[in-house]
Amino acid sequence: MEHLDIVLQNVRGMLNETVSIADKIPAGYTPTWAESLWLSLFDGRNELLTFTALAFLMHEFVYFGRYLPFLVCDYIPALQ
């Protein structure tokens, strides 16, 4: 039971934290455009919840996107 309490305490702490991107970038490093865009998604937000939402969206794009070739093939008469 003690281990569960420790885990729950850590999760609660993670859910209450927000991220400051300025603290994550090393001094003297200038992020590229893509890195800046990625980091802006997390700036001032909860890192755990933001990444969870992004992972879910990526999962949905892959899950439903894999159907697109079959949808296109349904409209090609030679493949019916």
mmCIF file with all atom_site columns, N, CA and C in Angstrom:
data_model
loop_
_atom_site.group_PDB
_atom_site.id
_atom_site.type_symbol
_atom_site.label_atom_id
_atom_site.label_alt_id
_atom_site.label_comp_id
_atom_site.label_asym_id
_atom_site.label_entity_id
_atom_site.label_seq_id
_atom_site.pdbx_PDB_ins_code
_atom_site.Cartn_x
_atom_site.Cartn_y
_atom_site.Cartn_z
_atom_site.occupancy
_atom_site.B_iso_or_equiv
_atom_site.pdbx_formal_charge
_atom_site.auth_seq_id
_atom_site.auth_comp_id
_atom_site.auth_asym_id
_atom_site.auth_atom_id
_atom_site.pdbx_PDB_model_num
ATOM 1   N N  . MET A 1 1  ? 0.820   -1.190 0.000   1.00 0.00 ? 1  MET A N  1
ATOM 2   C CA . MET A 1 1  ? 0.000   0.000  0.000   1.00 0.00 ? 1  MET A CA 1
ATOM 3   C C  . MET A 1 1  ? 0.863   1.253  0.000   1.00 0.00 ? 1  MET A C  1
ATOM 4   N N  . GLU A 1 2  ? 2.021   1.166  0.622   1.00 0.00 ? 2  GLU A N  1
ATOM 5   C CA . GLU A 1 2  ? 2.911   2.320  0.696   1.00 0.00 ? 2  GLU A CA 1
ATOM 6   C C  . GLU A 1 2  ? 3.431   2.698  -0.690  1.00 0.00 ? 2  GLU A C  1
ATOM 7   N N  . HIS A 1 3  ? 3.700   1.700  -1.538  1.00 0.00 ? 3  HIS A N  1
ATOM 8   C CA . HIS A 1 3  ? 4.182   1.966  -2.888  1.00 0.00 ? 3  HIS A CA 1
ATOM 9   C C  . HIS A 1 3  ? 3.116   2.667  -3.711  1.00 0.00 ? 3  HIS A C  1
ATOM 10  N N  . LEU A 1 4  ? 1.870   2.254  -3.546  1.00 0.00 ? 4  LEU A N  1
ATOM 11  C CA . LEU A 1 4  ? 0.773   2.891  -4.268  1.00 0.00 ? 4  LEU A CA 1
ATOM 12  C C  . LEU A 1 4  ? 0.633   4.355  -3.862  1.00 0.00 ? 4  LEU A C  1
ATOM 13  N N  . ASP A 1 5  ? 0.780   4.648  -2.589  1.00 0.00 ? 5  ASP A N  1
ATOM 14  C CA . ASP A 1 5  ? 0.704   6.028  -2.120  1.00 0.00 ? 5  ASP A CA 1
ATOM 15  C C  . ASP A 1 5  ? 1.811   6.876  -2.729  1.00 0.00 ? 5  ASP A C  1
ATOM 16  N N  . ILE A 1 6  ? 3.008   6.309  -2.853  1.00 0.00 ? 6  ILE A N  1
ATOM 17  C CA . ILE A 1 6  ? 4.127   7.040  -3.452  1.00 0.00 ? 6  ILE A CA 1
ATOM 18  C C  . ILE A 1 6  ? 3.847   7.322  -4.923  1.00 0.00 ? 6  ILE A C  1
ATOM 19  N N  . VAL A 1 7  ? 3.334   6.326  -5.630  1.00 0.00 ? 7  VAL A N  1
ATOM 20  C CA . VAL A 1 7  ? 3.021   6.503  -7.048  1.00 0.00 ? 7  VAL A CA 1
ATOM 21  C C  . VAL A 1 7  ? 1.936   7.558  -7.222  1.00 0.00 ? 7  VAL A C  1
ATOM 22  N N  . LEU A 1 8  ? 0.885   7.480  -6.434  1.00 0.00 ? 8  LEU A N  1
ATOM 23  C CA . LEU A 1 8  ? -0.200  8.459  -6.533  1.00 0.00 ? 8  LEU A CA 1
ATOM 24  C C  . LEU A 1 8  ? 0.277   9.873  -6.205  1.00 0.00 ? 8  LEU A C  1
ATOM 25  N N  . GLN A 1 9  ? 1.158   9.987  -5.253  1.00 0.00 ? 9  GLN A N  1
ATOM 26  C CA . GLN A 1 9  ? 1.696   11.295 -4.903  1.00 0.00 ? 9  GLN A CA 1
ATOM 27  C C  . GLN A 1 9  ? 2.518   11.858 -6.072  1.00 0.00 ? 9  GLN A C  1
ATOM 28  N N  . ASN A 1 10 ? 3.305   11.014 -6.729  1.00 0.00 ? 10 ASN A N  1
ATOM 29  C CA . ASN A 1 10 ? 4.082   11.463 -7.886  1.00 0.00 ? 10 ASN A CA 1
ATOM 30  C C  . ASN A 1 10 ? 3.184   11.869 -9.048  1.00 0.00 ? 10 ASN A C  1
ATOM 31  N N  . VAL A 1 11 ? 2.123   11.113 -9.283  1.00 0.00 ? 11 VAL A N  1
ATOM 32  C CA . VAL A 1 11 ? 1.196   11.448 -10.369 1.00 0.00 ? 11 VAL A CA 1
ATOM 33  C C  . VAL A 1 11 ? 0.499   12.770 -10.076 1.00 0.00 ? 11 VAL A C  1
ATOM 34  N N  . ARG A 1 12 ? 0.066   12.967 -8.850  1.00 0.00 ? 12 ARG A N  1
ATOM 35  C CA . ARG A 1 12 ? -0.578  14.240 -8.493  1.00 0.00 ? 12 ARG A CA 1
ATOM 36  C C  . ARG A 1 12 ? 0.377   15.401 -8.707  1.00 0.00 ? 12 ARG A C  1
ATOM 37  N N  . GLY A 1 13 ? 1.640   15.208 -8.356  1.00 0.00 ? 13 GLY A N  1
ATOM 38  C CA . GLY A 1 13 ? 2.635   16.250 -8.566  1.00 0.00 ? 13 GLY A CA 1
ATOM 39  C C  . GLY A 1 13 ? 2.836   16.547 -10.036 1.00 0.00 ? 13 GLY A C  1
ATOM 40  N N  . MET A 1 14 ? 2.827   15.501 -10.883 1.00 0.00 ? 14 MET A N  1
ATOM 41  C CA . MET A 1 14 ? 3.001   15.695 -12.315 1.00 0.00 ? 14 MET A CA 1
ATOM 42  C C  . MET A 1 14 ? 1.815   16.415 -12.926 1.00 0.00 ? 14 MET A C  1
ATOM 43  N N  . LEU A 1 15 ? 0.618   16.167 -12.433 1.00 0.00 ? 15 LEU A N  1
ATOM 44  C CA . LEU A 1 15 ? -0.573  16.796 -12.987 1.00 0.00 ? 15 LEU A CA 1
ATOM 45  C C  . LEU A 1 15 ? -0.666  18.271 -12.606 1.00 0.00 ? 15 LEU A C  1
ATOM 46  N N  . ASN A 1 16 ? 0.008   18.682 -11.555 1.00 0.00 ? 16 ASN A N  1
ATOM 47  C CA . ASN A 1 16 ? -0.070  20.068 -11.111 1.00 0.00 ? 16 ASN A CA 1
ATOM 48  C C  . ASN A 1 16 ? 1.069   20.926 -11.645 1.00 0.00 ? 16 ASN A C  1
ATOM 49  N N  . GLU A 1 17 ? 2.015   20.343 -12.364 1.00 0.00 ? 17 GLU A N  1
ATOM 50  C CA . GLU A 1 17 ? 3.164   21.089 -12.862 1.00 0.00 ? 17 GLU A CA 1
ATOM 51  C C  . GLU A 1 17 ? 2.898   21.628 -14.256 1.00 0.00 ? 17 GLU A C  1
ATOM 52  N N  . THR A 1 18 ? 3.429   22.813 -14.528 1.00 0.00 ? 18 THR A N  1
ATOM 53  C CA . THR A 1 18 ? 3.451   23.350 -15.883 1.00 0.00 ? 18 THR A CA 1
ATOM 54  C C  . THR A 1 18 ? 4.909   23.506 -16.295 1.00 0.00 ? 18 THR A C  1
ATOM 55  N N  . VAL A 1 19 ? 5.127   23.661 -17.582 1.00 0.00 ? 19 VAL A N  1
ATOM 56  C CA . VAL A 1 19 ? 6.476   23.680 -18.117 1.00 0.00 ? 19 VAL A CA 1
ATOM 57  C C  . VAL A 1 19 ? 6.835   25.089 -18.573 1.00 0.00 ? 19 VAL A C  1
ATOM 58  N N  . SER A 1 20 ? 8.039   25.518 -18.238 1.00 0.00 ? 20 SER A N  1
ATOM 59  C CA . SER A 1 20 ? 8.593   26.755 -18.784 1.00 0.00 ? 20 SER A CA 1
ATOM 60  C C  . SER A 1 20 ? 9.642   26.359 -19.807 1.00 0.00 ? 20 SER A C  1
ATOM 61  N N  . ILE A 1 21 ? 9.377   26.672 -21.055 1.00 0.00 ? 21 ILE A N  1
ATOM 62  C CA . ILE A 1 21 ? 10.263  26.246 -22.135 1.00 0.00 ? 21 ILE A CA 1
ATOM 63  C C  . ILE A 1 21 ? 11.635  26.912 -22.020 1.00 0.00 ? 21 ILE A C  1
ATOM 64  N N  . ALA A 1 22 ? 11.677  28.121 -21.518 1.00 0.00 ? 22 ALA A N  1
ATOM 65  C CA . ALA A 1 22 ? 12.962  28.822 -21.386 1.00 0.00 ? 22 ALA A CA 1
ATOM 66  C C  . ALA A 1 22 ? 13.929  28.035 -20.500 1.00 0.00 ? 22 ALA A C  1
ATOM 67  N N  . ASP A 1 23 ? 13.407  27.292 -19.532 1.00 0.00 ? 23 ASP A N  1
ATOM 68  C CA . ASP A 1 23 ? 14.260  26.478 -18.661 1.00 0.00 ? 23 ASP A CA 1
ATOM 69  C C  . ASP A 1 23 ? 14.785  25.227 -19.361 1.00 0.00 ? 23 ASP A C  1
ATOM 70  N N  . LYS A 1 24 ? 14.099  24.785 -20.405 1.00 0.00 ? 24 LYS A N  1
ATOM 71  C CA . LYS A 1 24 ? 14.466  23.541 -21.091 1.00 0.00 ? 24 LYS A CA 1
ATOM 72  C C  . LYS A 1 24 ? 15.531  23.740 -22.175 1.00 0.00 ? 24 LYS A C  1
ATOM 73  N N  . ILE A 1 25 ? 15.642  24.949 -22.732 1.00 0.00 ? 25 ILE A N  1
ATOM 74  C CA . ILE A 1 25 ? 16.567  25.207 -23.828 1.00 0.00 ? 25 ILE A CA 1
ATOM 75  C C  . ILE A 1 25 ? 17.926  25.602 -23.260 1.00 0.00 ? 25 ILE A C  1
ATOM 76  N N  . PRO A 1 26 ? 18.990  24.917 -23.674 1.00 0.00 ? 26 PRO A N  1
ATOM 77  C CA . PRO A 1 26 ? 20.329  25.264 -23.171 1.00 0.00 ? 26 PRO A CA 1
ATOM 78  C C  . PRO A 1 26 ? 20.737  26.677 -23.605 1.00 0.00 ? 26 PRO A C  1
ATOM 79  N N  . ALA A 1 27 ? 21.549  27.321 -22.808 1.00 0.00 ? 27 ALA A N  1
ATOM 80  C CA . ALA A 1 27 ? 22.016  28.674 -23.117 1.00 0.00 ? 27 ALA A CA 1
ATOM 81  C C  . ALA A 1 27 ? 22.819  28.661 -24.416 1.00 0.00 ? 27 ALA A C  1
ATOM 82  N N  . GLY A 1 28 ? 22.534  29.618 -25.278 1.00 0.00 ? 28 GLY A N  1
ATOM 83  C CA . GLY A 1 28 ? 23.258  29.738 -26.536 1.00 0.00 ? 28 GLY A CA 1
ATOM 84  C C  . GLY A 1 28 ? 22.706  28.914 -27.678 1.00 0.00 ? 28 GLY A C  1
ATOM 85  N N  . TYR A 1 29 ? 21.674  28.126 -27.442 1.00 0.00 ? 29 TYR A N  1
ATOM 86  C CA . TYR A 1 29 ? 21.100  27.290 -28.495 1.00 0.00 ? 29 TYR A CA 1
ATOM 87  C C  . TYR A 1 29 ? 19.859  27.968 -29.056 1.00 0.00 ? 29 TYR A C  1
ATOM 88  N N  . THR A 1 30 ? 19.773  28.038 -30.371 1.00 0.00 ? 30 THR A N  1
ATOM 89  C CA . THR A 1 30 ? 18.600  28.594 -31.035 1.00 0.00 ? 30 THR A CA 1
ATOM 90  C C  . THR A 1 30 ? 17.838  27.449 -31.696 1.00 0.00 ? 30 THR A C  1
ATOM 91  N N  . PRO A 1 31 ? 16.624  27.170 -31.253 1.00 0.00 ? 31 PRO A N  1
ATOM 92  C CA . PRO A 1 31 ? 15.865  26.068 -31.855 1.00 0.00 ? 31 PRO A CA 1
ATOM 93  C C  . PRO A 1 31 ? 15.467  26.382 -33.292 1.00 0.00 ? 31 PRO A C  1
ATOM 94  N N  . THR A 1 32 ? 15.336  25.327 -34.094 1.00 0.00 ? 32 THR A N  1
ATOM 95  C CA . THR A 1 32 ? 14.862  25.481 -35.466 1.00 0.00 ? 32 THR A CA 1
ATOM 96  C C  . THR A 1 32 ? 13.374  25.808 -35.431 1.00 0.00 ? 32 THR A C  1
ATOM 97  N N  . TRP A 1 33 ? 12.821  26.066 -36.622 1.00 0.00 ? 33 TRP A N  1
ATOM 98  C CA . TRP A 1 33 ? 11.397  26.403 -36.699 1.00 0.00 ? 33 TRP A CA 1
ATOM 99  C C  . TRP A 1 33 ? 10.537  25.245 -36.165 1.00 0.00 ? 33 TRP A C  1
ATOM 100 N N  . ALA A 1 34 ? 10.865  24.029 -36.573 1.00 0.00 ? 34 ALA A N  1
ATOM 101 C CA . ALA A 1 34 ? 10.077  22.865 -36.144 1.00 0.00 ? 34 ALA A CA 1
ATOM 102 C C  . ALA A 1 34 ? 10.203  22.651 -34.632 1.00 0.00 ? 34 ALA A C  1
ATOM 103 N N  . GLU A 1 35 ? 11.410  22.833 -34.103 1.00 0.00 ? 35 GLU A N  1
ATOM 104 C CA . GLU A 1 35 ? 11.600  22.676 -32.653 1.00 0.00 ? 35 GLU A CA 1
ATOM 105 C C  . GLU A 1 35 ? 10.841  23.751 -31.883 1.00 0.00 ? 35 GLU A C  1
ATOM 106 N N  . SER A 1 36 ? 10.850  24.969 -32.407 1.00 0.00 ? 36 SER A N  1
ATOM 107 C CA . SER A 1 36 ? 10.108  26.054 -31.751 1.00 0.00 ? 36 SER A CA 1
ATOM 108 C C  . SER A 1 36 ? 8.613   25.759 -31.739 1.00 0.00 ? 36 SER A C  1
ATOM 109 N N  . LEU A 1 37 ? 8.114   25.242 -32.851 1.00 0.00 ? 37 LEU A N  1
ATOM 110 C CA . LEU A 1 37 ? 6.691   24.893 -32.931 1.00 0.00 ? 37 LEU A CA 1
ATOM 111 C C  . LEU A 1 37 ? 6.354   23.788 -31.926 1.00 0.00 ? 37 LEU A C  1
ATOM 112 N N  . TRP A 1 38 ? 7.192   22.754 -31.868 1.00 0.00 ? 38 TRP A N  1
ATOM 113 C CA . TRP A 1 38 ? 6.969   21.657 -30.933 1.00 0.00 ? 38 TRP A CA 1
ATOM 114 C C  . TRP A 1 38 ? 7.005   22.147 -29.484 1.00 0.00 ? 38 TRP A C  1
ATOM 115 N N  . LEU A 1 39 ? 8.004   22.962 -29.152 1.00 0.00 ? 39 LEU A N  1
ATOM 116 C CA . LEU A 1 39 ? 8.138   23.468 -27.781 1.00 0.00 ? 39 LEU A CA 1
ATOM 117 C C  . LEU A 1 39 ? 7.009   24.413 -27.410 1.00 0.00 ? 39 LEU A C  1
ATOM 118 N N  . SER A 1 40 ? 6.478   25.145 -28.391 1.00 0.00 ? 40 SER A N  1
ATOM 119 C CA . SER A 1 40 ? 5.379   26.066 -28.090 1.00 0.00 ? 40 SER A CA 1
ATOM 120 C C  . SER A 1 40 ? 4.107   25.326 -27.678 1.00 0.00 ? 40 SER A C  1
ATOM 121 N N  . LEU A 1 41 ? 3.986   24.071 -28.107 1.00 0.00 ? 41 LEU A N  1
ATOM 122 C CA . LEU A 1 41 ? 2.829   23.280 -27.691 1.00 0.00 ? 41 LEU A CA 1
ATOM 123 C C  . LEU A 1 41 ? 2.828   23.025 -26.187 1.00 0.00 ? 41 LEU A C  1
ATOM 124 N N  . PHE A 1 42 ? 4.025   22.969 -25.595 1.00 0.00 ? 42 PHE A N  1
ATOM 125 C CA . PHE A 1 42 ? 4.165   22.628 -24.186 1.00 0.00 ? 42 PHE A CA 1
ATOM 126 C C  . PHE A 1 42 ? 4.315   23.847 -23.284 1.00 0.00 ? 42 PHE A C  1
ATOM 127 N N  . ASP A 1 43 ? 4.608   25.002 -23.849 1.00 0.00 ? 43 ASP A N  1
ATOM 128 C CA . ASP A 1 43 ? 4.921   26.188 -23.052 1.00 0.00 ? 43 ASP A CA 1
ATOM 129 C C  . ASP A 1 43 ? 3.725   26.617 -22.205 1.00 0.00 ? 43 ASP A C  1
ATOM 130 N N  . GLY A 1 44 ? 3.909   26.617 -20.898 1.00 0.00 ? 44 GLY A N  1
ATOM 131 C CA . GLY A 1 44 ? 2.861   27.043 -19.977 1.00 0.00 ? 44 GLY A CA 1
ATOM 132 C C  . GLY A 1 44 ? 1.755   26.026 -19.766 1.00 0.00 ? 44 GLY A C  1
ATOM 133 N N  . ARG A 1 45 ? 1.947   24.827 -20.257 1.00 0.00 ? 45 ARG A N  1
ATOM 134 C CA . ARG A 1 45 ? 0.929   23.781 -20.104 1.00 0.00 ? 45 ARG A CA 1
ATOM 135 C C  . ARG A 1 45 ? 1.521   22.614 -19.319 1.00 0.00 ? 45 ARG A C  1
ATOM 136 N N  . ASN A 1 46 ? 0.652   21.726 -18.923 1.00 0.00 ? 46 ASN A N  1
ATOM 137 C CA . ASN A 1 46 ? 1.089   20.518 -18.240 1.00 0.00 ? 46 ASN A CA 1
ATOM 138 C C  . ASN A 1 46 ? 1.690   19.576 -19.275 1.00 0.00 ? 46 ASN A C  1
ATOM 139 N N  . GLU A 1 47 ? 2.930   19.197 -19.088 1.00 0.00 ? 47 GLU A N  1
ATOM 140 C CA . GLU A 1 47 ? 3.650   18.380 -20.057 1.00 0.00 ? 47 GLU A CA 1
ATOM 141 C C  . GLU A 1 47 ? 3.015   16.998 -20.226 1.00 0.00 ? 47 GLU A C  1
ATOM 142 N N  . LEU A 1 48 ? 2.601   16.404 -19.137 1.00 0.00 ? 48 LEU A N  1
ATOM 143 C CA . LEU A 1 48 ? 2.004   15.067 -19.187 1.00 0.00 ? 48 LEU A CA 1
ATOM 144 C C  . LEU A 1 48 ? 0.689   15.070 -19.970 1.00 0.00 ? 48 LEU A C  1
ATOM 145 N N  . LEU A 1 49 ? -0.186  16.005 -19.658 1.00 0.00 ? 49 LEU A N  1
ATOM 146 C CA . LEU A 1 49 ? -1.476  16.047 -20.336 1.00 0.00 ? 49 LEU A CA 1
ATOM 147 C C  . LEU A 1 49 ? -1.336  16.448 -21.802 1.00 0.00 ? 49 LEU A C  1
ATOM 148 N N  . THR A 1 50 ? -0.420  17.366 -22.091 1.00 0.00 ? 50 THR A N  1
ATOM 149 C CA . THR A 1 50 ? -0.211  17.791 -23.475 1.00 0.00 ? 50 THR A CA 1
ATOM 150 C C  . THR A 1 50 ? 0.317   16.636 -24.320 1.00 0.00 ? 50 THR A C  1
ATOM 151 N N  . PHE A 1 51 ? 1.308   15.921 -23.816 1.00 0.00 ? 51 PHE A N  1
ATOM 152 C CA . PHE A 1 51 ? 1.850   14.809 -24.586 1.00 0.00 ? 51 PHE A CA 1
ATOM 153 C C  . PHE A 1 51 ? 0.827   13.689 -24.732 1.00 0.00 ? 51 PHE A C  1
ATOM 154 N N  . THR A 1 52 ? 0.013   13.469 -23.714 1.00 0.00 ? 52 THR A N  1
ATOM 155 C CA . THR A 1 52 ? -1.039  12.453 -23.808 1.00 0.00 ? 52 THR A CA 1
ATOM 156 C C  . THR A 1 52 ? -2.024  12.803 -24.914 1.00 0.00 ? 52 THR A C  1
ATOM 157 N N  . ALA A 1 53 ? -2.420  14.073 -24.994 1.00 0.00 ? 53 ALA A N  1
ATOM 158 C CA . ALA A 1 53 ? -3.343  14.504 -26.047 1.00 0.00 ? 53 ALA A CA 1
ATOM 159 C C  . ALA A 1 53 ? -2.704  14.351 -27.422 1.00 0.00 ? 53 ALA A C  1
ATOM 160 N N  . LEU A 1 54 ? -1.432  14.717 -27.550 1.00 0.00 ? 54 LEU A N  1
ATOM 161 C CA . LEU A 1 54 ? -0.744  14.578 -28.835 1.00 0.00 ? 54 LEU A CA 1
ATOM 162 C C  . LEU A 1 54 ? -0.603  13.112 -29.239 1.00 0.00 ? 54 LEU A C  1
ATOM 163 N N  . ALA A 1 55 ? -0.309  12.256 -28.291 1.00 0.00 ? 55 ALA A N  1
ATOM 164 C CA . ALA A 1 55 ? -0.184  10.821 -28.588 1.00 0.00 ? 55 ALA A CA 1
ATOM 165 C C  . ALA A 1 55 ? -1.528  10.240 -29.030 1.00 0.00 ? 55 ALA A C  1
ATOM 166 N N  . PHE A 1 56 ? -2.610  10.680 -28.389 1.00 0.00 ? 56 PHE A N  1
ATOM 167 C CA . PHE A 1 56 ? -3.945  10.209 -28.777 1.00 0.00 ? 56 PHE A CA 1
ATOM 168 C C  . PHE A 1 56 ? -4.290  10.672 -30.192 1.00 0.00 ? 56 PHE A C  1
ATOM 169 N N  . LEU A 1 57 ? -4.004  11.933 -30.509 1.00 0.00 ? 57 LEU A N  1
ATOM 170 C CA . LEU A 1 57 ? -4.285  12.440 -31.853 1.00 0.00 ? 57 LEU A CA 1
ATOM 171 C C  . LEU A 1 57 ? -3.466  11.696 -32.906 1.00 0.00 ? 57 LEU A C  1
ATOM 172 N N  . MET A 1 58 ? -2.212  11.432 -32.615 1.00 0.00 ? 58 MET A N  1
ATOM 173 C CA . MET A 1 58 ? -1.375  10.678 -33.544 1.00 0.00 ? 58 MET A CA 1
ATOM 174 C C  . MET A 1 58 ? -1.933  9.269  -33.757 1.00 0.00 ? 58 MET A C  1
ATOM 175 N N  . HIS A 1 59 ? -2.387  8.661  -32.679 1.00 0.00 ? 59 HIS A N  1
ATOM 176 C CA . HIS A 1 59 ? -2.991  7.331  -32.773 1.00 0.00 ? 59 HIS A CA 1
ATOM 177 C C  . HIS A 1 59 ? -4.219  7.361  -33.673 1.00 0.00 ? 59 HIS A C  1
ATOM 178 N N  . GLU A 1 60 ? -5.055  8.370  -33.518 1.00 0.00 ? 60 GLU A N  1
ATOM 179 C CA . GLU A 1 60 ? -6.272  8.461  -34.326 1.00 0.00 ? 60 GLU A CA 1
ATOM 180 C C  . GLU A 1 60 ? -5.947  8.693  -35.798 1.00 0.00 ? 60 GLU A C  1
ATOM 181 N N  . PHE A 1 61 ? -4.962  9.541  -36.092 1.00 0.00 ? 61 PHE A N  1
ATOM 182 C CA . PHE A 1 61 ? -4.572  9.770  -37.486 1.00 0.00 ? 61 PHE A CA 1
ATOM 183 C C  . PHE A 1 61 ? -4.069  8.482  -38.130 1.00 0.00 ? 61 PHE A C  1
ATOM 184 N N  . VAL A 1 62 ? -3.275  7.727  -37.425 1.00 0.00 ? 62 VAL A N  1
ATOM 185 C CA . VAL A 1 62 ? -2.759  6.473  -37.974 1.00 0.00 ? 62 VAL A CA 1
ATOM 186 C C  . VAL A 1 62 ? -3.884  5.450  -38.102 1.00 0.00 ? 62 VAL A C  1
ATOM 187 N N  . TYR A 1 63 ? -4.737  5.357  -37.089 1.00 0.00 ? 63 TYR A N  1
ATOM 188 C CA . TYR A 1 63 ? -5.806  4.353  -37.089 1.00 0.00 ? 63 TYR A CA 1
ATOM 189 C C  . TYR A 1 63 ? -6.779  4.582  -38.245 1.00 0.00 ? 63 TYR A C  1
ATOM 190 N N  . PHE A 1 64 ? -7.220  5.831  -38.419 1.00 0.00 ? 64 PHE A N  1
ATOM 191 C CA . PHE A 1 64 ? -8.172  6.104  -39.489 1.00 0.00 ? 64 PHE A CA 1
ATOM 192 C C  . PHE A 1 64 ? -7.474  6.358  -40.825 1.00 0.00 ? 64 PHE A C  1
ATOM 193 N N  . GLY A 1 65 ? -6.229  6.836  -40.799 1.00 0.00 ? 65 GLY A N  1
ATOM 194 C CA . GLY A 1 65 ? -5.502  7.106  -42.032 1.00 0.00 ? 65 GLY A CA 1
ATOM 195 C C  . GLY A 1 65 ? -5.139  5.847  -42.801 1.00 0.00 ? 65 GLY A C  1
ATOM 196 N N  . ARG A 1 66 ? -5.007  4.738  -42.100 1.00 0.00 ? 66 ARG A N  1
ATOM 197 C CA . ARG A 1 66 ? -4.662  3.498  -42.789 1.00 0.00 ? 66 ARG A CA 1
ATOM 198 C C  . ARG A 1 66 ? -5.797  3.018  -43.684 1.00 0.00 ? 66 ARG A C  1
ATOM 199 N N  . TYR A 1 67 ? -6.992  3.570  -43.474 1.00 0.00 ? 67 TYR A N  1
ATOM 200 C CA . TYR A 1 67 ? -8.147  3.187  -44.280 1.00 0.00 ? 67 TYR A CA 1
ATOM 201 C C  . TYR A 1 67 ? -8.212  3.961  -45.597 1.00 0.00 ? 67 TYR A C  1
ATOM 202 N N  . LEU A 1 68 ? -7.537  5.098  -45.689 1.00 0.00 ? 68 LEU A N  1
ATOM 203 C CA . LEU A 1 68 ? -7.649  5.956  -46.866 1.00 0.00 ? 68 LEU A CA 1
ATOM 204 C C  . LEU A 1 68 ? -7.300  5.272  -48.186 1.00 0.00 ? 68 LEU A C  1
ATOM 205 N N  . PRO A 1 69 ? -6.250  4.461  -48.283 1.00 0.00 ? 69 PRO A N  1
ATOM 206 C CA . PRO A 1 69 ? -5.993  3.787  -49.565 1.00 0.00 ? 69 PRO A CA 1
ATOM 207 C C  . PRO A 1 69 ? -7.153  2.875  -49.992 1.00 0.00 ? 69 PRO A C  1
ATOM 208 N N  . PHE A 1 70 ? -7.777  2.216  -49.039 1.00 0.00 ? 70 PHE A N  1
ATOM 209 C CA . PHE A 1 70 ? -8.907  1.348  -49.367 1.00 0.00 ? 70 PHE A CA 1
ATOM 210 C C  . PHE A 1 70 ? -10.118 2.165  -49.808 1.00 0.00 ? 70 PHE A C  1
ATOM 211 N N  . LEU A 1 71 ? -10.298 3.339  -49.227 1.00 0.00 ? 71 LEU A N  1
ATOM 212 C CA . LEU A 1 71 ? -11.385 4.232  -49.628 1.00 0.00 ? 71 LEU A CA 1
ATOM 213 C C  . LEU A 1 71 ? -11.175 4.703  -51.064 1.00 0.00 ? 71 LEU A C  1
ATOM 214 N N  . VAL A 1 72 ? -9.956  5.054  -51.401 1.00 0.00 ? 72 VAL A N  1
ATOM 215 C CA . VAL A 1 72 ? -9.648  5.484  -52.763 1.00 0.00 ? 72 VAL A CA 1
ATOM 216 C C  . VAL A 1 72 ? -9.857  4.328  -53.732 1.00 0.00 ? 72 VAL A C  1
ATOM 217 N N  . CYS A 1 73 ? -9.445  3.133  -53.362 1.00 0.00 ? 73 CYS A N  1
ATOM 218 C CA . CYS A 1 73 ? -9.607  1.969  -54.231 1.00 0.00 ? 73 CYS A CA 1
ATOM 219 C C  . CYS A 1 73 ? -11.065 1.631  -54.486 1.00 0.00 ? 73 CYS A C  1
ATOM 220 N N  . ASP A 1 74 ? -11.941 1.932  -53.569 1.00 0.00 ? 74 ASP A N  1
ATOM 221 C CA . ASP A 1 74 ? -13.365 1.670  -53.751 1.00 0.00 ? 74 ASP A CA 1
ATOM 222 C C  . ASP A 1 74 ? -13.956 2.502  -54.885 1.00 0.00 ? 74 ASP A C  1
ATOM 223 N N  . TYR A 1 75 ? -13.339 3.616  -55.226 1.00 0.00 ? 75 TYR A N  1
ATOM 224 C CA . TYR A 1 75 ? -13.861 4.490  -56.278 1.00 0.00 ? 75 TYR A CA 1
ATOM 225 C C  . TYR A 1 75 ? -13.158 4.265  -57.618 1.00 0.00 ? 75 TYR A C  1
ATOM 226 N N  . ILE A 1 76 ? -12.255 3.322  -57.704 1.00 0.00 ? 76 ILE A N  1
ATOM 227 C CA . ILE A 1 76 ? -11.581 2.986  -58.960 1.00 0.00 ? 76 ILE A CA 1
ATOM 228 C C  . ILE A 1 76 ? -12.267 1.744  -59.524 1.00 0.00 ? 76 ILE A C  1
ATOM 229 N N  . PRO A 1 77 ? -12.944 1.898  -60.693 1.00 0.00 ? 77 PRO A N  1
ATOM 230 C CA . PRO A 1 77 ? -13.732 0.776  -61.224 1.00 0.00 ? 77 PRO A CA 1
ATOM 231 C C  . PRO A 1 77 ? -12.914 -0.495 -61.465 1.00 0.00 ? 77 PRO A C  1
ATOM 232 N N  . ALA A 1 78 ? -11.676 -0.391 -61.878 1.00 0.00 ? 78 ALA A N  1
ATOM 233 C CA . ALA A 1 78 ? -10.877 -1.598 -62.165 1.00 0.00 ? 78 ALA A CA 1
ATOM 234 C C  . ALA A 1 78 ? -10.570 -2.399 -60.910 1.00 0.00 ? 78 ALA A C  1
ATOM 235 N N  . LEU A 1 79 ? -10.673 -1.776 -59.738 1.00 0.00 ? 79 LEU A N  1
ATOM 236 C CA . LEU A 1 79 ? -10.354 -2.477 -58.506 1.00 0.00 ? 79 LEU A CA 1
ATOM 237 C C  . LEU A 1 79 ? -11.589 -2.978 -57.756 1.00 0.00 ? 79 LEU A C  1
ATOM 238 N N  . GLN A 1 80 ? -12.740 -2.811 -58.355 1.00 0.00 ? 80 GLN A N  1
ATOM 239 C CA . GLN A 1 80 ? -13.958 -3.257 -57.658 1.00 0.00 ? 80 GLN A CA 1
ATOM 240 C C  . GLN A 1 80 ? -14.283 -4.694 -57.966 1.00 0.00 ? 80 GLN A C  1
#
